Amino acid sequence: MGNLRIGQIVEAALWITLVIFLFAYSFEFDREIEIYKYGAAAWPRAILLLIFIAALGQLLQQWYRGDEASSDMMEKAAEDGAHEAAEEAHHNTLAWYLYTFAISVIPFAYILVPDWIAAAMGLEKPGLHVAKLAVAALLLVLFIILVRGNQLGGMIALPVLFAAMMQDLGFYALAPFFIMAVMYLMGERRFGRMLIISAGIYAVLLALFVSVLYVGLPTGNISPFYEFGTGMVTILQ
Amino acid sequence: MDTFNNFLNGTVTLFSDPIGILIFLGGVVGGMLFGAIPGVSMLTLAAILLPFTAHLSPEHGIMLFSVIYCTGVYGGAITAILFNIPGAPENAPTAFDGYPMTRNGQAGKAVGAAVMCSALGGTVSAVIMMIATAPIANWAIRSFGPPEIFALVFFGLAVASSVGARTFWKGWLSILVGLLIAIVGLDPVGGIERWDFNMPYLLAGIHFIPAILGFFAVSEIFVQAEKKVTGSYRAPELSVDFPSLAELIAHKFAVIRSILIGFFCGILPGIGATLAAFMGYNEAVRWSKDRSEFGKGKMEGVISSETANNAATGAAMIPLLALGLPGGALTAMMVGVFQMHDMEPGPLVFINSADLVWVVFSAMFFANLSILLIGWLETKTIINLLRIPFQFLAPLILCLATVGSYAVRGLTIDIIVMFIAGVVGFFLRRSGYSLAGIVLGLILGRIGEQTFAQAMQMLHFEWSGFFGRPIALALLVAGFATLAGSIYGAFFRRRH
C-alpha cells in the first residue's frame, strides 16, 4: 500500500478532468427525444461515469498493489518496448513532458495566432496572408531552437505542424522539407543521402497519387505557395 | 458439397479476374513485408490502404484485407526468430523459443517451422471457417435482434478489456475512450449534435480513418523514433536454412492443440491472434513433460505459437461476417471497408453478396497456402529489404498516412486530427493502454448505442425484458462475469 507515484496521480487527474469537462458540455445536448425516453445525453454520460469509475479503480489498485500488470500473459502481450524506451531515454520526467508540451503548442499557435492578429488589427485577406507567413517564419525559427534540446518532442510536434500549415502553404511545397526534417529528427546526418532519398520519396508520392490515382493534394492558398502547388498539379496531371 | 462448390466458384472468380489476382498477390506480399519489417505491422499497411479501398470493389477491398491478415500474422515471425523483434504482438511468443534457436544456430529450422505451421494452422482454420460461417449466419438471422447484438457488443468489449493492455483498468479505459470518440457528432436516434463545440467539422463525427491511421501508423513511428534516439534500434542481420519434414510430424500433437486453441481464441470477439499465440504457447509449456527446456530454444514453442496465431485468422472472420462484429483491430478496419461501400457486415451479407463472401474465403485459403511458397521466397529475397534504415521508412509512412487521410474527404483538418491521434496514441501506448481497444470501441460504439436504443424501444424501456431473451441474457451475464472476474483479480489475485 501507499505505492502511488506522481505520474499515476497525474494520469488519474487527467482522466477525471476530461470527464468533468465533457460532462459540463453534455448539458448542451441534454435534450429529450420523443421516441427515446433516455434522450441524447444518457449514453455519453454513462460512458463518462464508467471512465470515472475505471480511473478511480486504477488509482485504487495502484495504491493497493503498485504498478503491476494484471497477469503475466497481459504483461507480455502488451509489451512492445514503448515503455522501456521512454524510461531508458529519461523521457518520463516532468521536465521532459513540459518541454514536449511547449513544442507541441507551436502548431496550434500557427492555427490560432494569425487569426487573432487579423481580428485585432482588422486585416483583410492580403494582410492575413502576410500575417500568416510572418507567424509561420517566426514559429519555425522557434521550433528549430526548441527541438535542439528535445528531438523526440520535435518528432512528435513536427507532423502536426506540417498538417497545420498545409491548408495555407500546400502539400507540394512543404513535403520535401517535411521528409528531410523527419529523417534528421530520426537521427540521420548524411545530407547527401537525405537529399537523394527525399527526392525519391517525393517523386514516388507525386507520381503514384497525383498522376496515377488523381488525388488532388492540398495546393495551399497563399502566394507564391499556391502558384507552386497548382503548377505542380498541372504538370503532373 | 455445397460448401465445396461455393469454394470452387469463389476460386474461379478470384483467379479469372486479373485485377483480383494482382490485389491478391499485392496483399500476400504486402502483409508479409509489413509483418516482417520491425516498426511497422500489417495494421500500418491496412491503415494506409484503408482510405484507398474506396476505389476498389467491395469484394476486392475485403479480400485484400483478409489476405493481409493471413500473411501479416505470419510475417512478424521471421523477425521474432532472427532478431528477437516480433513484427507484431501476435508473434511475440514465437520469439520466446525462436530467438534462442537462432542463437543456438538453428535459425533456419525455426523459420521453416514457423512457415509450415503458419500455413497449416491458417489453412485448416480457413476450411473450418468456410464450413461454419454460413450456418452461424443463418442462425443469427433468426435469433438475433437488437438486444442480442447489444449484448454481444457488450460481451465482446468486456472480453477485449481484459486483453491487450497492461492492466484490466487500462484495457477498459482504452475501450471507453474509443466509445467516447464515437459519440462525437450526431446521435444515432434523434440526430442531436453532441460535443461538436460549435465546430462544423465535428458535426459529422470524427472519421474513423484518420483516427485509425493516427493510432496505428503514426504512433508507431513515434515509438520507433524514441527507440532510435536511445539507440536500442538495431538493423537486422540474416541467416537462413530449413528443417526436415519428419521433425514437424513429430510435433503433430502440438500442432493440433494449437489449431484448436487458436480457433477458439479467434472466434471470441476481442481476443484474436495475439492471445491465441500466447495461449498456444502457454498450453505447450503446461502439457510438456520437461518445462525447463522452453525458452531455451525448443522448436515446439515456435510451432505452438505460430500455428495458433494463424489458426485465429479464419476464426476471426466468423463473428465478423456472421454477426457483423469485429474481434480485433484488423477486422475492425474491415468493417470500415464495408462502411465505405455503404454495406454493413453481418448475416445479410451472405444473402445479398454471397459472391463476395466466397471470394474472400477462397482468397484466405490460398493466402495461407501461399505462405509456404512466398514464405520461402521471403527468407531468400524480400528480407533484404529489412536493411532499409528506419529513418528513411518513417517519412514515407508519414507521407502515405497524410495522403491517405486527406483522400477520404479532402479536408486538411483530417490530417491534423490524424497526427493528433498519433500523438495521443503514442502517449497512451507508453503508459500501457491498448490502441486496438480504442479502435474496437470506436468502431463498435455507434453499433452499441444504436442497438441499445433499439433494444430499449423494443422492450418498452423495461430492463427486465432481457430476462425473456435467453441469448441476450446469457451474453450479458457472461460479460458481467468477465468484468467481475477482472476486477476481483485486479485487487485480490496473488501473482508470483
XYZ file of C-alpha atoms in Angstrom:
733
model
C 0.000 0.000 0.000
C 0.937 3.581 -0.426
C 2.732 2.841 -3.691
C 1.472 5.809 -5.689
C 3.814 7.776 -7.893
C 3.241 11.364 -9.049
C 2.741 10.174 -12.634
C -0.096 7.893 -11.609
C -1.882 10.679 -9.754
C -1.460 12.976 -12.764
C -2.823 10.231 -15.002
C -5.940 9.840 -12.864
C -6.320 13.613 -12.630
C -6.202 13.900 -16.425
C -8.960 11.310 -16.815
C -11.145 12.989 -14.225
C -10.584 16.431 -15.776
C -11.641 15.006 -19.123
C -14.763 13.512 -17.560
C -15.730 16.764 -15.805
C -15.090 18.852 -18.914
C -17.152 16.615 -21.176
C -19.869 16.224 -18.557
C -20.216 20.008 -18.331
C -20.578 20.182 -22.102
C -23.103 17.353 -22.121
C -25.767 19.796 -20.857
C -25.624 21.466 -24.285
C -27.261 18.446 -25.847
C -29.256 17.166 -22.902
C -32.460 17.143 -24.887
C -35.334 14.728 -24.955
C -36.060 12.599 -27.962
C -39.712 11.835 -28.485
C -39.273 8.189 -29.403
C -36.432 7.537 -26.959
C -37.010 8.036 -23.280
C -33.378 8.291 -22.228
C -32.567 11.190 -24.537
C -29.330 12.092 -26.277
C -27.186 12.598 -23.181
C -27.785 9.287 -21.401
C -25.292 7.142 -23.311
C -22.435 9.703 -23.246
C -22.937 10.228 -19.517
C -22.978 6.506 -18.845
C -19.625 6.234 -20.655
C -18.249 9.180 -18.673
C -19.355 7.534 -15.441
C -17.584 4.332 -16.421
C -14.392 6.252 -17.264
C -14.617 7.951 -13.871
C -15.014 4.596 -12.125
C -12.201 2.985 -14.117
C -9.820 5.887 -13.455
C -10.526 5.698 -9.722
C -10.323 1.900 -9.780
C -6.944 2.103 -11.447
C -5.700 4.601 -8.890
C -7.005 2.454 -6.056
C -5.308 -0.622 -7.429
C -2.033 1.233 -7.923
C -2.230 2.448 -4.339
C -3.076 -1.020 -3.101
C -0.891 -3.222 -5.288
C 1.646 -0.980 -7.006
C 2.205 -0.811 -10.751
C 1.959 -4.443 -11.706
C 0.294 -5.895 -14.788
C -2.996 -7.752 -14.291
C -1.489 -11.072 -15.352
C 1.743 -12.395 -16.753
C 0.088 -13.018 -20.072
C -1.300 -9.492 -20.285
C 2.084 -8.094 -19.378
C 3.814 -9.993 -22.153
C 1.079 -9.373 -24.712
C 1.088 -5.614 -24.091
C 4.874 -5.462 -24.211
C 6.200 -3.506 -27.166
C 9.216 -1.779 -25.705
C 7.498 1.627 -25.786
C 7.511 1.982 -22.021
C 11.104 0.801 -21.606
C 12.373 3.061 -24.378
C 10.782 6.004 -22.585
C 12.478 5.114 -19.317
C 15.823 4.491 -20.945
C 15.805 7.876 -22.634
C 14.638 9.614 -19.425
C 11.585 10.772 -21.329
C 9.379 10.186 -18.323
C 10.356 13.181 -16.254
C 8.079 16.122 -15.635
C 10.627 18.413 -17.303
C 10.539 16.347 -20.469
C 6.735 16.380 -20.586
C 6.649 20.154 -20.099
C 9.329 20.655 -22.744
C 7.445 18.430 -25.192
C 4.214 20.228 -24.391
C 5.892 23.571 -25.145
C 6.996 22.324 -28.574
C 3.574 20.817 -29.259
C 1.915 24.196 -28.706
C 3.664 25.588 -31.803
C 1.303 24.023 -34.403
C -1.725 25.295 -32.508
C -0.134 28.726 -32.258
C 0.055 28.721 -36.037
C -3.631 27.840 -36.309
C -4.799 30.487 -33.821
C -2.381 33.431 -33.687
C -2.683 34.816 -37.259
C -6.463 34.946 -36.863
C -6.115 36.800 -33.567
C -3.737 39.301 -35.169
C -6.057 39.769 -38.131
C -9.033 40.301 -35.828
C -7.151 42.730 -33.610
C -5.796 44.795 -36.496
C -8.843 44.462 -38.723
C -6.785 42.898 -41.527
C -8.343 41.843 -44.829
C -7.297 38.725 -46.757
C -3.950 40.002 -48.156
C -2.969 41.282 -44.726
C -3.966 37.994 -43.127
C -1.760 36.127 -45.573
C 1.204 38.313 -44.700
C 0.475 37.790 -41.009
C 0.341 34.015 -41.560
C 3.671 33.964 -43.401
C 5.311 36.102 -40.719
C 3.932 33.929 -37.903
C 4.963 30.782 -39.780
C 8.537 32.044 -40.164
C 8.756 33.038 -36.503
C 7.317 29.749 -35.280
C 9.663 27.741 -37.500
C 12.669 29.531 -36.010
C 11.271 28.903 -32.521
C 10.670 25.261 -33.422
C 14.239 24.785 -34.647
C 15.627 26.360 -31.481
C 13.443 24.285 -29.155
C 13.988 20.998 -30.998
C 17.749 21.115 -30.472
C 17.253 20.041 -26.877
C 14.404 17.572 -27.425
C 14.475 15.623 -30.674
C 11.634 13.285 -29.799
C 9.443 16.226 -28.807
C 10.242 17.724 -32.193
C 9.392 14.481 -33.934
C 6.005 14.432 -32.187
C 5.140 18.053 -32.951
C 6.513 18.185 -36.494
C 3.745 16.229 -38.260
C 1.058 18.314 -36.554
C 2.870 21.482 -37.619
C 3.151 20.112 -41.152
C -0.573 19.395 -41.209
C -1.488 22.753 -39.676
C 0.468 24.662 -42.322
C -0.740 22.545 -45.202
C -4.043 24.349 -45.671
C -2.132 27.589 -46.373
C 1.199 26.500 -47.791
C 0.208 23.292 -49.573
C 1.496 19.732 -49.586
C 3.636 20.244 -52.675
C 5.864 22.944 -51.207
C 6.044 21.569 -47.658
C 6.539 17.834 -48.234
C 10.228 17.863 -49.281
C 11.184 19.843 -46.170
C 8.971 17.665 -44.002
C 10.580 14.473 -45.302
C 14.085 15.818 -44.700
C 13.168 17.045 -41.234
C 11.757 13.638 -40.228
C 14.978 11.964 -41.362
C 17.024 14.466 -39.405
C 14.967 14.007 -36.254
C 15.214 10.214 -36.610
C 18.968 10.617 -36.372
C 20.164 10.747 -39.996
C 23.011 13.214 -40.548
C 24.365 12.337 -44.022
C 22.938 15.203 -46.077
C 23.740 13.747 -49.463
C 21.655 10.654 -48.770
C 18.898 12.698 -47.202
C 18.603 14.812 -50.363
C 18.569 11.884 -52.773
C 16.120 9.759 -50.756
C 13.809 12.722 -50.072
C 13.683 13.463 -53.776
C 12.918 9.799 -54.405
C 10.087 9.641 -51.860
C 8.641 12.942 -53.102
C 8.726 11.774 -56.724
C 7.130 8.398 -55.928
C 4.343 10.009 -53.886
C 3.502 12.540 -56.582
C 3.729 10.043 -59.410
C 1.558 7.481 -57.647
C -1.099 9.662 -56.090
C -1.310 12.740 -58.276
C -0.519 11.302 -61.716
C -1.987 7.805 -61.393
C -4.713 7.999 -58.730
C -5.663 11.666 -59.284
C -5.733 12.507 -55.596
C -5.735 16.312 -55.580
C -3.451 17.086 -52.645
C -3.778 20.460 -50.891
C -2.225 23.191 -53.052
C -2.240 25.852 -50.346
C -3.826 29.269 -50.784
C -1.083 31.777 -50.076
C 1.007 33.144 -52.943
C 3.609 32.019 -54.078
C 2.928 28.608 -52.496
C -0.442 28.384 -54.189
C 1.080 29.017 -57.622
C 3.719 26.379 -56.939
C 1.117 23.822 -55.907
C -1.214 24.390 -58.838
C 1.787 24.447 -61.160
C 2.828 21.019 -59.928
C -0.698 19.669 -60.370
C -0.840 20.984 -63.951
C 2.475 19.357 -64.809
C 1.616 16.050 -63.189
C -1.896 15.511 -64.436
C -20.879 -30.464 -51.183
C -22.441 -27.047 -51.356
C -19.511 -25.611 -49.480
C -17.057 -27.205 -51.846
C -18.907 -25.908 -54.917
C -19.070 -22.442 -53.436
C -15.366 -22.637 -52.720
C -14.661 -23.664 -56.334
C -16.825 -20.829 -57.610
C -15.032 -18.380 -55.355
C -11.673 -19.657 -56.538
C -12.650 -19.335 -60.181
C -13.980 -15.818 -59.638
C -10.828 -14.869 -57.780
C -8.343 -16.178 -60.308
C -10.222 -15.358 -63.511
C -10.017 -11.663 -62.760
C -6.579 -10.163 -63.466
C -7.130 -7.215 -61.121
C -8.242 -9.632 -58.423
C -5.082 -11.698 -58.857
C -2.962 -8.564 -58.698
C -4.636 -7.424 -55.490
C -4.330 -10.909 -54.033
C -0.600 -11.052 -54.757
C -0.127 -7.495 -53.545
C -1.880 -8.394 -50.296
C 0.162 -11.562 -49.816
C 3.487 -9.809 -50.352
C 2.462 -6.591 -48.603
C 1.163 -8.328 -45.498
C 4.284 -10.403 -45.226
C 6.577 -7.441 -45.806
C 4.879 -5.161 -43.295
C 4.605 -8.005 -40.834
C 8.316 -8.557 -41.154
C 9.690 -5.010 -41.011
C 10.275 -4.029 -37.398
C 8.490 -0.839 -36.522
C 5.594 -1.310 -38.897
C 2.977 -4.057 -38.873
C 0.164 -5.338 -41.020
C -2.008 -2.827 -39.171
C 0.149 0.011 -40.505
C -0.291 -1.261 -44.034
C -4.009 -1.827 -43.542
C -4.447 1.657 -42.086
C -2.603 3.240 -45.022
C -4.604 1.247 -47.574
C -7.981 1.736 -45.886
C -8.874 5.090 -47.498
C -7.984 3.808 -50.960
C -10.244 0.784 -50.768
C -12.983 3.257 -51.705
C -11.620 2.945 -55.262
C -11.849 -0.862 -55.172
C -14.955 -3.016 -55.407
C -16.160 -4.301 -52.022
C -15.001 -7.849 -52.931
C -11.508 -6.663 -53.732
C -11.320 -4.437 -50.669
C -12.365 -7.107 -48.174
C -10.335 -9.739 -49.972
C -7.228 -7.545 -49.804
C -7.640 -7.040 -46.070
C -8.277 -10.700 -45.349
C -5.168 -11.672 -47.326
C -3.083 -9.075 -45.484
C -4.448 -10.519 -42.247
C -3.329 -14.066 -43.071
C 0.162 -13.274 -44.285
C 0.698 -10.368 -41.887
C 0.137 -12.604 -38.871
C 2.862 -14.867 -40.212
C 5.276 -12.161 -41.426
C 6.354 -10.988 -37.992
C 7.522 -14.483 -37.082
C 10.697 -14.108 -39.121
C 11.958 -11.028 -37.282
C 10.852 -12.523 -33.970
C 13.014 -15.557 -34.660
C 16.004 -13.887 -36.254
C 16.323 -10.693 -34.226
C 14.059 -11.141 -31.222
C 11.925 -8.272 -32.587
C 8.385 -9.589 -33.086
C 6.904 -7.781 -36.078
C 3.607 -7.634 -34.193
C 2.301 -8.695 -30.743
C 0.877 -11.928 -32.174
C 4.410 -13.085 -32.936
C 5.794 -12.225 -29.509
C 5.620 -15.775 -28.096
C 7.364 -17.005 -31.241
C 10.430 -15.117 -30.077
C 10.468 -16.886 -26.680
C 11.932 -20.008 -28.252
C 12.603 -18.802 -31.785
C 15.334 -16.385 -30.831
C 17.161 -18.839 -28.559
C 17.049 -21.266 -31.508
C 18.756 -18.617 -33.631
C 21.443 -18.203 -31.001
C 21.880 -21.981 -30.975
C 22.490 -21.813 -34.715
C 19.072 -23.237 -35.625
C 17.570 -20.114 -37.182
C 16.731 -21.921 -40.399
C 14.847 -24.645 -38.594
C 12.871 -22.159 -36.572
C 11.920 -20.140 -39.652
C 10.983 -23.292 -41.504
C 8.802 -24.468 -38.632
C 7.124 -21.058 -38.496
C 6.451 -21.108 -42.258
C 4.965 -24.603 -42.285
C 2.912 -24.231 -39.110
C 1.548 -20.830 -40.089
C 0.422 -22.232 -43.414
C -1.044 -25.332 -41.802
C -2.836 -23.533 -38.966
C -4.201 -20.895 -41.311
C -5.388 -23.324 -43.964
C -7.194 -25.599 -41.531
C -8.781 -22.578 -39.908
C -9.915 -21.305 -43.311
C -11.571 -24.641 -44.053
C -13.476 -24.644 -40.751
C -14.464 -21.036 -41.412
C -15.953 -21.991 -44.786
C -17.995 -24.776 -43.256
C -19.134 -22.974 -40.125
C -19.821 -19.350 -41.065
C -22.947 -19.814 -43.173
C -24.853 -21.940 -40.601
C -23.969 -19.467 -37.848
C -25.139 -16.571 -40.007
C -28.408 -18.386 -40.712
C -28.936 -18.982 -37.035
C -28.066 -15.349 -36.273
C -30.641 -14.043 -38.753
C -33.367 -15.990 -36.995
C -32.419 -15.415 -33.382
C -30.503 -12.107 -33.219
C -32.381 -8.856 -32.661
C -31.067 -5.549 -31.305
C -30.994 -6.819 -27.666
C -28.797 -9.765 -28.669
C -26.476 -7.620 -30.758
C -26.139 -5.098 -27.957
C -25.430 -7.912 -25.508
C -22.838 -9.353 -27.869
C -21.136 -5.958 -28.279
C -21.059 -5.629 -24.507
C -19.649 -9.122 -24.077
C -17.045 -8.523 -26.789
C -15.889 -5.271 -25.238
C -15.803 -6.849 -21.775
C -13.561 -9.621 -23.060
C -11.439 -7.194 -25.060
C -10.861 -5.088 -21.948
C -9.052 -7.944 -20.288
C -6.655 -8.366 -23.207
C -4.098 -6.174 -24.896
C -3.422 -3.540 -22.267
C -1.109 -3.853 -19.277
C -3.906 -3.945 -16.723
C -7.609 -4.551 -16.809
C -8.294 -0.876 -15.944
C -6.169 0.340 -18.808
C -7.946 -2.089 -21.119
C -11.324 -0.736 -20.028
C -10.210 2.889 -20.283
C -8.888 2.232 -23.795
C -12.235 0.880 -24.909
C -14.147 3.675 -23.197
C -12.024 6.278 -24.984
C -12.972 4.618 -28.257
C -16.640 4.733 -27.263
C -16.200 8.395 -26.322
C -14.729 9.300 -29.711
C -17.634 7.511 -31.398
C -20.109 9.772 -29.577
C -18.865 12.996 -31.193
C -21.256 14.074 -33.938
C -24.949 13.384 -34.378
C -26.644 10.968 -32.013
C -27.986 7.872 -33.772
C -31.578 8.151 -32.539
C -32.640 11.780 -32.637
C -29.869 13.360 -34.735
C -28.877 15.727 -31.949
C -25.347 17.121 -32.228
C -23.081 16.104 -29.360
C -19.724 17.520 -28.290
C -19.340 19.460 -31.526
C -18.063 22.572 -29.670
C -19.712 24.616 -32.431
C -17.242 23.367 -34.987
C -18.897 22.274 -38.228
C -16.095 19.753 -38.720
C -17.091 17.805 -35.613
C -20.769 17.636 -36.634
C -20.084 14.723 -38.928
C -18.161 12.970 -36.162
C -14.507 12.081 -36.068
C -13.920 9.927 -39.114
C -12.516 6.507 -38.233
C -9.891 6.525 -40.985
C -7.781 9.454 -39.709
C -8.200 8.022 -36.211
C -7.038 4.535 -37.219
C -4.151 5.911 -39.301
C -3.045 8.046 -36.385
C -3.306 5.336 -33.761
C -1.584 2.632 -35.758
C 0.683 4.150 -38.414
C 1.749 7.443 -36.799
C 2.128 6.415 -33.158
C 4.317 3.501 -34.268
C 6.726 5.966 -35.898
C 6.964 7.929 -32.654
C 7.715 4.777 -30.680
C 10.450 3.897 -33.147
C 11.751 7.463 -33.014
C 12.109 7.130 -29.270
C 13.914 3.797 -29.590
C 16.138 5.284 -32.267
C 17.060 8.186 -30.046
C 18.032 5.829 -27.257
C 19.975 3.655 -29.664
C 18.069 0.452 -28.916
C 17.047 0.053 -32.571
C 19.192 -2.476 -34.381
C 19.479 -3.085 -38.111
C 18.767 -6.782 -38.777
C 21.264 -9.399 -39.895
C 20.427 -12.564 -41.807
C 20.918 -16.332 -41.896
C 18.549 -18.991 -43.244
C 18.123 -22.727 -43.922
C 15.367 -25.336 -43.486
C 14.255 -28.219 -41.186
C 13.125 -31.702 -42.269
C 9.507 -32.690 -42.599
C 9.920 -35.570 -40.151
C 10.743 -33.154 -37.363
C 7.494 -31.336 -37.944
C 5.467 -34.544 -37.999
C 6.956 -35.405 -34.631
C 5.136 -32.379 -33.238
C 1.696 -33.267 -34.602
C 0.008 -33.055 -31.190
C 1.351 -29.569 -30.587
C 0.010 -28.557 -33.996
C -3.473 -29.965 -33.404
C -3.672 -28.491 -29.913
C -2.641 -25.077 -31.178
C -5.126 -25.164 -34.044
C -7.945 -25.808 -31.561
C -6.756 -23.110 -29.143
C -6.163 -20.613 -31.942
C -9.550 -21.223 -33.436
C -11.445 -20.736 -30.193
C -9.484 -17.600 -29.374
C -10.122 -16.227 -32.834
C -13.852 -16.772 -32.744
C -14.327 -14.889 -29.458
C -14.688 -11.156 -30.038
C -11.878 -9.102 -28.624
C -9.263 -11.802 -28.284
C -7.905 -12.632 -31.695
C -4.496 -13.745 -32.850
C -2.379 -12.177 -30.109
C -3.924 -14.041 -27.229
C -4.174 -17.136 -29.415
C -0.411 -17.155 -29.786
C 0.154 -16.658 -26.053
C -2.397 -19.316 -25.101
C -0.955 -21.730 -27.647
C 2.497 -21.213 -26.189
C 1.332 -21.404 -22.571
C -0.535 -24.642 -23.184
C 2.501 -26.125 -24.898
C 4.503 -25.368 -21.774
C 1.801 -26.731 -19.481
C 1.426 -30.031 -21.379
C 5.128 -30.583 -21.684
C 6.977 -33.188 -19.642
C 10.078 -31.075 -19.386
C 9.044 -27.450 -18.953
C 12.525 -26.186 -18.267
C 13.508 -26.590 -21.927
C 11.057 -23.903 -23.019
C 12.588 -20.500 -23.517
C 15.932 -22.051 -24.345
C 15.241 -22.870 -27.976
C 12.601 -25.593 -28.135
C 11.021 -25.918 -31.558
C 7.663 -26.827 -30.037
C 7.430 -23.264 -28.686
C 7.693 -21.786 -32.170
C 5.273 -24.348 -33.579
C 2.636 -23.795 -30.900
C 2.672 -20.025 -31.158
C 2.760 -19.762 -34.956
C 0.094 -22.418 -35.540
C -2.231 -20.801 -33.030
C -1.991 -17.229 -34.321
C -2.711 -18.199 -37.907
C -5.498 -20.530 -36.799
C -7.153 -17.476 -35.262
C -7.396 -15.633 -38.607
C -10.086 -17.770 -40.182
C -11.999 -17.965 -36.926
C -11.991 -14.171 -36.549
C -13.887 -13.887 -39.833
C -16.831 -15.847 -38.423
C -18.158 -13.226 -35.948
C -17.334 -10.508 -38.473
C -19.276 -11.999 -41.364
C -21.937 -13.931 -39.480
C -22.755 -11.328 -36.814
C -21.171 -8.110 -38.074
C -18.903 -7.821 -35.056
C -15.163 -7.303 -35.427
C -12.985 -9.035 -32.856
C -9.759 -7.101 -33.328
C -8.094 -4.086 -34.893
C -7.779 -5.556 -38.373
C -11.296 -6.938 -38.551
C -12.482 -3.560 -37.223
C -10.823 -1.971 -40.240
C -12.672 -4.462 -42.461
C -15.901 -3.064 -41.036
C -14.525 0.275 -42.249
C -14.101 -1.144 -45.758
C -17.704 -2.358 -45.696
C -18.946 1.009 -44.455
C -17.127 2.899 -47.187
C -19.156 0.929 -49.684
C -22.360 1.596 -47.751
C -22.569 -2.017 -46.642
C -22.950 -3.400 -43.139
C -21.143 -6.635 -42.393
C -23.420 -9.206 -40.807
C -25.625 -12.133 -41.661
C -27.293 -10.298 -44.532
C -24.004 -10.163 -46.416
C -24.447 -13.884 -47.050
C -27.760 -13.296 -48.748
C -27.012 -10.048 -50.549
C -23.440 -10.698 -51.608
C -22.641 -14.386 -51.403
C -20.058 -13.901 -54.169
C -18.071 -11.536 -52.012
C -18.023 -13.937 -49.100
C -16.770 -16.849 -51.149
C -14.131 -14.845 -52.994
C -12.857 -13.744 -49.593
C -12.948 -17.276 -48.218
C -11.028 -18.781 -51.091
C -8.563 -15.883 -51.055
C -7.852 -16.590 -47.383
C -7.398 -20.272 -48.095
C -4.884 -19.611 -50.844
C -3.168 -16.811 -48.925
C -2.435 -19.248 -46.101
C -1.276 -21.852 -48.576
C 0.935 -19.319 -50.307
C 2.812 -18.713 -47.060
C 4.608 -21.961 -47.874
C 5.896 -20.667 -51.182
C 6.285 -16.979 -50.568
C 7.467 -17.582 -47.026
C 10.332 -19.440 -48.570
C 10.886 -16.660 -51.102
C 10.746 -14.063 -48.333
C 13.620 -15.575 -46.437
C 15.677 -15.619 -49.619
C 14.958 -12.229 -51.141
C 12.417 -9.895 -49.594
C 14.083 -9.983 -46.217
C 16.919 -7.937 -47.677
C 14.510 -5.022 -47.727
C 14.764 -5.061 -43.949
C 18.116 -3.394 -44.367
C 16.294 -0.160 -45.198
C 17.096 2.060 -42.229
C 14.006 3.211 -40.388
C 14.803 6.905 -40.738
C 14.093 6.575 -44.466
C 10.973 4.494 -43.970
C 9.458 6.873 -41.406
C 8.929 9.911 -43.676
C 7.479 7.665 -46.382
C 4.940 6.174 -43.957
C 4.044 9.601 -42.557
C 3.510 10.981 -46.074
C 1.420 7.971 -47.100
C -0.702 8.430 -43.991
C -1.073 12.139 -44.825
C -2.238 11.406 -48.355
C -4.498 8.626 -47.095
C -6.319 10.666 -44.502
C -6.690 13.607 -46.883
C -8.025 11.449 -49.703
C -11.078 10.357 -47.684
C -12.928 13.660 -47.707
C -10.437 16.225 -48.992
C -10.149 18.004 -45.652
C -6.779 19.152 -44.301
C -8.282 19.075 -40.807
C -8.495 15.279 -41.160
C -4.699 15.284 -41.439
C -4.405 17.356 -38.269
C -6.815 15.003 -36.474
C -4.774 12.027 -37.658
C -1.491 13.387 -36.324
C -3.094 14.419 -33.036
C -4.480 10.877 -32.762
C -0.918 9.686 -33.372
C 0.431 11.826 -30.531
C -2.358 10.784 -28.151
C -1.905 7.146 -29.167
C 1.832 7.381 -28.565
C 1.418 8.634 -25.010
C -1.374 6.168 -24.229
C 0.730 3.318 -25.550
C 3.723 4.300 -23.469
C 1.523 4.201 -20.401
C 0.297 0.678 -21.157
C -3.068 1.406 -22.795
C -4.282 -0.625 -25.758
C -4.705 1.075 -29.125
C -6.565 -1.931 -30.502
C -9.039 -1.442 -27.646
C -9.607 2.188 -28.625
C -10.260 1.268 -32.232
C -12.644 -1.542 -31.228
C -14.542 0.926 -29.054
C -14.583 3.475 -31.851
C -15.970 1.027 -34.389
C -18.420 -0.694 -32.021
C -19.549 2.480 -30.231
C -22.199 3.511 -32.705
C -23.451 -0.043 -33.221
C -23.609 -0.432 -29.454
C -25.559 2.745 -28.807
C -27.895 2.210 -31.734
C -28.742 -1.365 -30.817
C -29.113 -0.373 -27.157
C -31.651 2.299 -28.112
C -33.498 -0.089 -30.416
C -33.460 -2.811 -27.792
C -34.866 -0.444 -25.177
C -37.625 0.680 -27.537
C -38.391 -2.937 -28.355
C -38.554 -3.887 -24.685
C -40.603 -0.762 -23.845
C -37.790 0.512 -21.627
C -38.236 -2.448 -19.277
C -34.776 -3.773 -18.379
C -36.392 -6.985 -17.198
C -37.175 -7.656 -20.853
C -33.656 -9.026 -21.208
C -34.717 -11.925 -18.987
C -37.155 -13.039 -21.666
C -34.366 -13.315 -24.218
C -32.054 -16.168 -23.224
C -29.254 -15.446 -25.711
C -29.026 -11.779 -24.783
C -29.235 -12.617 -21.101
C -26.502 -15.235 -21.349
C -24.199 -12.809 -23.158
C -24.853 -10.018 -20.660
C -24.232 -12.343 -17.734
C -21.033 -13.620 -19.369
C -19.910 -10.029 -19.944
C -20.572 -9.001 -16.346
C -18.882 -12.165 -15.093
C -15.787 -11.323 -17.159
C -15.707 -7.819 -15.719
C -16.287 -9.003 -12.169
C -13.559 -11.607 -12.531
C -11.121 -8.993 -13.825
C -11.918 -6.564 -11.008
C -11.564 -9.311 -8.422
C -8.270 -10.351 -9.974
C -7.027 -6.764 -10.031
C -7.300 -6.497 -6.260
C -7.055 -9.968 -4.773
C -5.226 -12.369 -7.068
C -1.717 -13.167 -5.887
C 0.968 -13.122 -8.507
C 4.385 -14.563 -8.248
